[in-house]
PDB file of N, CA and C in Angstrom:
ATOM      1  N   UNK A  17       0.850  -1.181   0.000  1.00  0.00           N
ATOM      2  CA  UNK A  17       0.000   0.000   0.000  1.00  0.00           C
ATOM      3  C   UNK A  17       0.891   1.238   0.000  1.00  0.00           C
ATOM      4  N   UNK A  18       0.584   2.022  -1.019  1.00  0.00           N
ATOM      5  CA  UNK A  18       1.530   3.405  -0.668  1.00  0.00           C
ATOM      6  C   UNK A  18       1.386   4.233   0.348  1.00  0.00           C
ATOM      7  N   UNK A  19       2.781   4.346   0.802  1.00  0.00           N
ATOM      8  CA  UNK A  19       2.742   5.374   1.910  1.00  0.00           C
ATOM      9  C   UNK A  19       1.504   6.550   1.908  1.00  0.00           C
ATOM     10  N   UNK A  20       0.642   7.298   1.109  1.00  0.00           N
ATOM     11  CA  UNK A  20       0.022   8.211   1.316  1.00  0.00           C
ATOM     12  C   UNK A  20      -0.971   7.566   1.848  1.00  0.00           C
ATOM     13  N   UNK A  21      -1.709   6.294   1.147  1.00  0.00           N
ATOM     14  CA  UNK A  21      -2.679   5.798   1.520  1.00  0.00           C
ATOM     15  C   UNK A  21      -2.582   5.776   3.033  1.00  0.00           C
ATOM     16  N   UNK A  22      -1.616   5.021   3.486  1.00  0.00           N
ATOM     17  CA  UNK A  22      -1.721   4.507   4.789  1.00  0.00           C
ATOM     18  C   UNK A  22      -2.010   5.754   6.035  1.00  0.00           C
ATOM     19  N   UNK A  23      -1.442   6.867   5.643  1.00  0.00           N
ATOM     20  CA  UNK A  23      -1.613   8.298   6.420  1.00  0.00           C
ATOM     21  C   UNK A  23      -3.339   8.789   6.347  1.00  0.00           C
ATOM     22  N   UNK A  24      -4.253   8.109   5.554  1.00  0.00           N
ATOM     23  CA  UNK A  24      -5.209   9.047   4.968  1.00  0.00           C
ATOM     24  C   UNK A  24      -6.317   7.655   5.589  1.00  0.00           C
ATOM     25  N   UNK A  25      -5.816   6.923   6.622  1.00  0.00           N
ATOM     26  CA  UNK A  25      -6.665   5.792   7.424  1.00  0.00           C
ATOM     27  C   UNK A  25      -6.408   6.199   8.768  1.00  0.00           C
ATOM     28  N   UNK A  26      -7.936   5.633   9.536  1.00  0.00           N
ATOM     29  CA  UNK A  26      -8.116   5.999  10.865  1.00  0.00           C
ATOM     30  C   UNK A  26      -7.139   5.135  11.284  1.00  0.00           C
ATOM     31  N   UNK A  27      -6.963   3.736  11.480  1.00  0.00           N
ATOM     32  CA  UNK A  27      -6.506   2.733  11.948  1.00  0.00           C
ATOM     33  C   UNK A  27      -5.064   2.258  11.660  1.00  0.00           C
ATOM     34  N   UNK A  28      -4.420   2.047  11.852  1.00  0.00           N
ATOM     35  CA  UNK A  28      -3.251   1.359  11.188  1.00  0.00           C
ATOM     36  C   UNK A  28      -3.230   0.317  11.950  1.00  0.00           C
ATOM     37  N   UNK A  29      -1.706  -0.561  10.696  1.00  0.00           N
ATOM     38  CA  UNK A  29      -1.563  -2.213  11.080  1.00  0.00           C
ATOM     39  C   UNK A  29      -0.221  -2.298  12.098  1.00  0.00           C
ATOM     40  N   UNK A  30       0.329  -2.898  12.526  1.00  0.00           N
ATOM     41  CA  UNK A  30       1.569  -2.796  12.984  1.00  0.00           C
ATOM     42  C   UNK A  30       2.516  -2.563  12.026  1.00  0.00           C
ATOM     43  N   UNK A  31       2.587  -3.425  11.020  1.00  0.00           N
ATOM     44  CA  UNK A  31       3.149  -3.267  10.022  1.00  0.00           C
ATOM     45  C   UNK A  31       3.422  -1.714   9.066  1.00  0.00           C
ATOM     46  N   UNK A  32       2.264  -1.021   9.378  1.00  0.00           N
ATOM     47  CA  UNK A  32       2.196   0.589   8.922  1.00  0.00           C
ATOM     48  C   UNK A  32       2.631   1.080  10.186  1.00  0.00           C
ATOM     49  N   UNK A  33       2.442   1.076  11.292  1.00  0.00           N
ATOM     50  CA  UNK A  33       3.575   1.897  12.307  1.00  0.00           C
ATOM     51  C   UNK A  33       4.934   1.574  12.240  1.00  0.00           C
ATOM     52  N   UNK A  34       5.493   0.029  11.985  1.00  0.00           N
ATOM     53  CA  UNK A  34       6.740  -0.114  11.122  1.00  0.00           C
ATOM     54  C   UNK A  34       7.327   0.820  10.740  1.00  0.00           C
ATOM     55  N   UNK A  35       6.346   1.098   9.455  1.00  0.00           N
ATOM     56  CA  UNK A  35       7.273   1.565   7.723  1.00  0.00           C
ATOM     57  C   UNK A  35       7.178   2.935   8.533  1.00  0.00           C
ATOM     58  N   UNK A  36       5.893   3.565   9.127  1.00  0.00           N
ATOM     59  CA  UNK A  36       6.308   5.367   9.701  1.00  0.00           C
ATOM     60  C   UNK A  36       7.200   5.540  10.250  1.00  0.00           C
ATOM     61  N   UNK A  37       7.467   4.846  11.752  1.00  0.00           N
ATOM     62  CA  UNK A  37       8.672   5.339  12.325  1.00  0.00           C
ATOM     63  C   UNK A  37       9.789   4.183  12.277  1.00  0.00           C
ATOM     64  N   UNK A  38      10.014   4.102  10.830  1.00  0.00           N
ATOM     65  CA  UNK A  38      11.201   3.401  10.413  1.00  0.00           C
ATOM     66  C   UNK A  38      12.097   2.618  11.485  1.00  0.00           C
ATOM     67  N   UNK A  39      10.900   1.272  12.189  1.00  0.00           N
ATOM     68  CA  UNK A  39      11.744   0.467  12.994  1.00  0.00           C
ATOM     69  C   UNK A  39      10.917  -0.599  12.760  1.00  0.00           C
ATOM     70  N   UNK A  40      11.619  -1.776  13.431  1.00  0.00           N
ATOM     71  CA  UNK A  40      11.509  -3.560  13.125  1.00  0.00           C
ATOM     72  C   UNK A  40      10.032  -3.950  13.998  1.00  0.00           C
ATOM     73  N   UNK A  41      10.036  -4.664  12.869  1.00  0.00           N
ATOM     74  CA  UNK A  41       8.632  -5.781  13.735  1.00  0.00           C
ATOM     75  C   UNK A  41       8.145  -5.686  15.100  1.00  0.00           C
ATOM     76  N   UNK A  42       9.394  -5.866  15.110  1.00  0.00           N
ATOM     77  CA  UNK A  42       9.310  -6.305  16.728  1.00  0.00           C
ATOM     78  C   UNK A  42       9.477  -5.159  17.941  1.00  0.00           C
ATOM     79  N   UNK A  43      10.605  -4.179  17.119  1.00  0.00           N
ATOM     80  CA  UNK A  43       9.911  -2.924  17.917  1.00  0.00           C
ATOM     81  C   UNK A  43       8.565  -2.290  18.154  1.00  0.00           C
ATOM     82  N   UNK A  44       7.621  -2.553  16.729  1.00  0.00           N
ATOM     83  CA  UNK A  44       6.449  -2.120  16.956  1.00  0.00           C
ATOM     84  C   UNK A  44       5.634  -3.067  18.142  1.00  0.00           C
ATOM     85  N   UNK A  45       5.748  -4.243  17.978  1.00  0.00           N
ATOM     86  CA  UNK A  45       4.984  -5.211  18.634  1.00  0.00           C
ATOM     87  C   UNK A  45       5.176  -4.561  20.548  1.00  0.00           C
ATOM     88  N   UNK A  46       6.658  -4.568  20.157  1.00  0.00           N
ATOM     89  CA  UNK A  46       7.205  -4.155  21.689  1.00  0.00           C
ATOM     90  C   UNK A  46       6.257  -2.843  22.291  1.00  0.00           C
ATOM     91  N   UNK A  47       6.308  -1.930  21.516  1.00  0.00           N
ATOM     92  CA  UNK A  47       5.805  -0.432  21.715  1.00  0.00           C
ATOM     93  C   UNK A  47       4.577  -0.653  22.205  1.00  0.00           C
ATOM     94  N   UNK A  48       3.349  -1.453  21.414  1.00  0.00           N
ATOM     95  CA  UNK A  48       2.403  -1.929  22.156  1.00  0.00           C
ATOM     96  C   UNK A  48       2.226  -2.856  23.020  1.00  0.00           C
ATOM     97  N   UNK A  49       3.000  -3.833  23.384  1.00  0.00           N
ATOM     98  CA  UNK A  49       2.640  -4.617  24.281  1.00  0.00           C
ATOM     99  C   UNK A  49       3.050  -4.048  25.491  1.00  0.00           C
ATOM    100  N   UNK A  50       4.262  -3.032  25.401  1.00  0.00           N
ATOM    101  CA  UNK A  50       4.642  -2.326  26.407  1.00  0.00           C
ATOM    102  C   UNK A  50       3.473  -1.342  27.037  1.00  0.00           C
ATOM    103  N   UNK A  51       2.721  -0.903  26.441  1.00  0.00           N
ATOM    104  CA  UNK A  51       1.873   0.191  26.752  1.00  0.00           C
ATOM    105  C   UNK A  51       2.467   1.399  26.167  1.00  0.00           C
ATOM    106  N   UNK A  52       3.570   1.576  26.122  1.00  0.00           N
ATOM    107  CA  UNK A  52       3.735   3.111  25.371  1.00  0.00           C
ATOM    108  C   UNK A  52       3.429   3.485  24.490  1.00  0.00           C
ATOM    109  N   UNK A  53       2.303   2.790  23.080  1.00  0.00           N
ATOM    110  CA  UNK A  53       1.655   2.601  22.096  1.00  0.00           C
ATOM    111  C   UNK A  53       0.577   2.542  22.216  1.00  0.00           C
ATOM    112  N   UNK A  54      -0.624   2.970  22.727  1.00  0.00           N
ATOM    113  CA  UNK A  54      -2.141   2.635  22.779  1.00  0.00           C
ATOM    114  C   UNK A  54      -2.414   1.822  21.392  1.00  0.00           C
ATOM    115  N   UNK A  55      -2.948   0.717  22.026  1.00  0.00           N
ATOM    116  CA  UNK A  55      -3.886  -0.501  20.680  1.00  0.00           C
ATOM    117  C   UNK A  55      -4.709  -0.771  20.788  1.00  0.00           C
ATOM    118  N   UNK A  56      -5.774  -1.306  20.020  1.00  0.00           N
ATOM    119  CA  UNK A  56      -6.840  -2.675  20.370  1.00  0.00           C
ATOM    120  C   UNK A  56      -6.275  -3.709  19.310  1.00  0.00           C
ATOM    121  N   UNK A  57      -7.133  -4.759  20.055  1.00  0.00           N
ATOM    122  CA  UNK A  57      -6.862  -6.297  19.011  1.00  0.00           C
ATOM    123  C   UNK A  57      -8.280  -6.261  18.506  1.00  0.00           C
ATOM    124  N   UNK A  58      -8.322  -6.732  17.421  1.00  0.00           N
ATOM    125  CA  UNK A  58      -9.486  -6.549  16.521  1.00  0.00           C
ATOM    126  C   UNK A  58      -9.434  -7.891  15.611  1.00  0.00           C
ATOM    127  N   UNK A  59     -10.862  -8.374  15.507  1.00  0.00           N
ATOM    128  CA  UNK A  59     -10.685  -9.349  14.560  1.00  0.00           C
ATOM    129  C   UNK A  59     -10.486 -11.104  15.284  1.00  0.00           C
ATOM    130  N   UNK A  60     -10.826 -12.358  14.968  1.00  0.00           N
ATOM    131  CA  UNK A  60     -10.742 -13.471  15.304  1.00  0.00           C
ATOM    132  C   UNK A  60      -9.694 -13.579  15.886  1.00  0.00           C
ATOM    133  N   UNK A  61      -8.343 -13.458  14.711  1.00  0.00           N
ATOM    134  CA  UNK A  61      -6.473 -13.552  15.192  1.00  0.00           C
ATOM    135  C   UNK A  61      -6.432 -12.666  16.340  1.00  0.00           C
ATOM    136  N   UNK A  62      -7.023 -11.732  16.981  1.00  0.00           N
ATOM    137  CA  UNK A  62      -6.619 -10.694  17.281  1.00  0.00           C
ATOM    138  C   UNK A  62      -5.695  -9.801  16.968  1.00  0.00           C
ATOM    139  N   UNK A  63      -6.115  -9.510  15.586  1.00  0.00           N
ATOM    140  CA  UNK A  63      -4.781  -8.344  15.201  1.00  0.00           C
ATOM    141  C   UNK A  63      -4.574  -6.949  15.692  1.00  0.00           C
ATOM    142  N   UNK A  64      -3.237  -6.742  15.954  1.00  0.00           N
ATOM    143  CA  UNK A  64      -3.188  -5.228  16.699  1.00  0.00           C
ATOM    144  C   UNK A  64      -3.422  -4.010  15.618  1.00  0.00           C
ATOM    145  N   UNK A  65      -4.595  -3.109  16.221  1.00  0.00           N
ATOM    146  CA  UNK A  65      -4.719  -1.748  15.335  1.00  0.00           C
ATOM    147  C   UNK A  65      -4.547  -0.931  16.231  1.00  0.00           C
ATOM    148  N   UNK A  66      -3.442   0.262  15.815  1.00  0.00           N
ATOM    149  CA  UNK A  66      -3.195   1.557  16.285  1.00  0.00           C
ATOM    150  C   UNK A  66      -4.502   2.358  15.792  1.00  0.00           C
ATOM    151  N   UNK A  67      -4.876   3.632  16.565  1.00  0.00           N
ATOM    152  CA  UNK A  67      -5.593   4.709  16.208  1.00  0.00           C
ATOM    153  C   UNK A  67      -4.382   5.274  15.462  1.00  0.00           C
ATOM    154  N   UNK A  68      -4.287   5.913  14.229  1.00  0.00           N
ATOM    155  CA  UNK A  68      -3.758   7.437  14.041  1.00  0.00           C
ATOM    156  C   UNK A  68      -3.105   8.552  14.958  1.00  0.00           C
ATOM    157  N   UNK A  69      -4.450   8.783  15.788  1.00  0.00           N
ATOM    158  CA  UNK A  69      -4.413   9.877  17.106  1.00  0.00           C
ATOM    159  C   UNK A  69      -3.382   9.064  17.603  1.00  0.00           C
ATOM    160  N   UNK A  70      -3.665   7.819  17.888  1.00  0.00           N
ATOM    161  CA  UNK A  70      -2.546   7.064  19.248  1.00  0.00           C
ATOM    162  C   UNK A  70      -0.942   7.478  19.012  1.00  0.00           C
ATOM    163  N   UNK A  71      -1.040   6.977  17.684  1.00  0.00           N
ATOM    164  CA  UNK A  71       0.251   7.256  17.151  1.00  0.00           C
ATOM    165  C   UNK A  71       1.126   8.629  17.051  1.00  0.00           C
ATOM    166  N   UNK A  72       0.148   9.860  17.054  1.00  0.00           N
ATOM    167  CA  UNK A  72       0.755  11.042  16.935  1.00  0.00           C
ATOM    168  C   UNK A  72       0.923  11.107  18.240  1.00  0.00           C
ATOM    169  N   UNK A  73       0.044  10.898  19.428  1.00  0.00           N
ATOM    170  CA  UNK A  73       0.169  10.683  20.749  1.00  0.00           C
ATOM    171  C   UNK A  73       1.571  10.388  21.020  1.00  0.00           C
ATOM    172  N   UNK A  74       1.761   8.897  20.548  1.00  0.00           N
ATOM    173  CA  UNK A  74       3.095   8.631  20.911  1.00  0.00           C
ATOM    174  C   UNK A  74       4.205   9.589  20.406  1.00  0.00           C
ATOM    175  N   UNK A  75       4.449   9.978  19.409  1.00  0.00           N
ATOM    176  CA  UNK A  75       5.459  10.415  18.880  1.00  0.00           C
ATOM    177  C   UNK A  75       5.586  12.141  19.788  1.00  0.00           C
ATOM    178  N   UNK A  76       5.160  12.315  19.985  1.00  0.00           N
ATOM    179  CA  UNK A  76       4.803  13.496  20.702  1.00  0.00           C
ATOM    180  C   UNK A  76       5.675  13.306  22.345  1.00  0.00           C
ATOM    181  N   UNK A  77       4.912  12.326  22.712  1.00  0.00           N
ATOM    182  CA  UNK A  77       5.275  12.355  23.985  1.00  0.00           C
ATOM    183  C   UNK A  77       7.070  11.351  24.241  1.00  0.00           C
ATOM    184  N   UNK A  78       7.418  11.006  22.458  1.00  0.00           N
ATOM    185  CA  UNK A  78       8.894  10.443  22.391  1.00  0.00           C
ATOM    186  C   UNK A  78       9.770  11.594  22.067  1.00  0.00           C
ATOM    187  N   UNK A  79       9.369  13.137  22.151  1.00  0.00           N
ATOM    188  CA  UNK A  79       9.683  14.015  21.219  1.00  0.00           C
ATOM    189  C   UNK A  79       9.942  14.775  22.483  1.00  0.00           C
ATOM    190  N   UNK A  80       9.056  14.849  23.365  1.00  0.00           N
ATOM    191  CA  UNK A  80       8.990  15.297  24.877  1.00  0.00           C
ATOM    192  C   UNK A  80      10.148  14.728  25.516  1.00  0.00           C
ATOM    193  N   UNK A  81      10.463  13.342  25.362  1.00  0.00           N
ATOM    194  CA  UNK A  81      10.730  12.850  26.239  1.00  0.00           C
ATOM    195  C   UNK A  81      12.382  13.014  25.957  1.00  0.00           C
ATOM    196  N   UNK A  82      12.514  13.242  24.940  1.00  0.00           N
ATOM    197  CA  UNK A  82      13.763  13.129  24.098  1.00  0.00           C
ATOM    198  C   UNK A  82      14.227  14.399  24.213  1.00  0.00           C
ATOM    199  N   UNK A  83      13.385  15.727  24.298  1.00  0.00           N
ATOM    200  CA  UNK A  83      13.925  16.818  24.794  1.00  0.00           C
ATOM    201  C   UNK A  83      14.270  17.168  26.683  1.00  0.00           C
ATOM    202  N   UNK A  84      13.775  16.783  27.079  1.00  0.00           N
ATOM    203  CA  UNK A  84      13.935  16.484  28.639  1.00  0.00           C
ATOM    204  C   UNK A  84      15.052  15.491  28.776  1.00  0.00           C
ATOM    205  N   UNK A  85      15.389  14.699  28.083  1.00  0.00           N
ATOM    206  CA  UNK A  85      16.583  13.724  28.390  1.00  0.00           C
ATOM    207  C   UNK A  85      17.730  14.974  27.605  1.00  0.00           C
ATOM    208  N   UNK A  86      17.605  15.227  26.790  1.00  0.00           N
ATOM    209  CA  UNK A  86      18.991  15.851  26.078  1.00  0.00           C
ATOM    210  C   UNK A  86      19.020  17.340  27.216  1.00  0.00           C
ATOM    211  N   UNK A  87      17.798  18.130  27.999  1.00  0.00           N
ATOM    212  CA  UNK A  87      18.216  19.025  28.870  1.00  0.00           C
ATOM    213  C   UNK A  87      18.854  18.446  29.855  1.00  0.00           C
ATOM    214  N   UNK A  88      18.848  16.851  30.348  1.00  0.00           N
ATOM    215  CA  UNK A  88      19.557  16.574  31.437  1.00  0.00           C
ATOM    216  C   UNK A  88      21.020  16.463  31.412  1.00  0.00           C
ATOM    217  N   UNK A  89      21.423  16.638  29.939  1.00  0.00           N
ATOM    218  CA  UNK A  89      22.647  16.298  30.149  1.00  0.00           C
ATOM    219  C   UNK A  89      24.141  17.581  29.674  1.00  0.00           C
TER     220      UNK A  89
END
């Protein structure tokens, strides 16, 4: 699916939080199972869907967090 598409959906797959913030499988999986990712499981498999919102959520508060660590030092 092309990148625009995937921006222009409420929901994303893990796999589309992947390809956005350009990290592995398994980081995404991590991000949500950790909680620092808001998800639901959706579907029989239970597949994980991000909100959009969740996602800007996160990046926001990694953007925060990343400026407060670089004032500590």
């Amino acid at each position: 699916m092309p990148h625009n598409d995937v921006l222009n959906r409420k929901f994303l797959t893990l796999e589309d939080v992947q390809l956005i913030l350009a990290i592995s499988s398994s980081q995404a999986y991590a991000l949500v199972r950790s909680g620092d990712l808001r998800a639901i499981r959706v579907g029989g498999r239970g597949q994980w869907r991000v909100e959009e919102a969740e996602l800007e959520a996160y990046i926001v508060r990694a953007y925060e967090a990343t400026s407060v660590a670089n004032n500590q030092h």
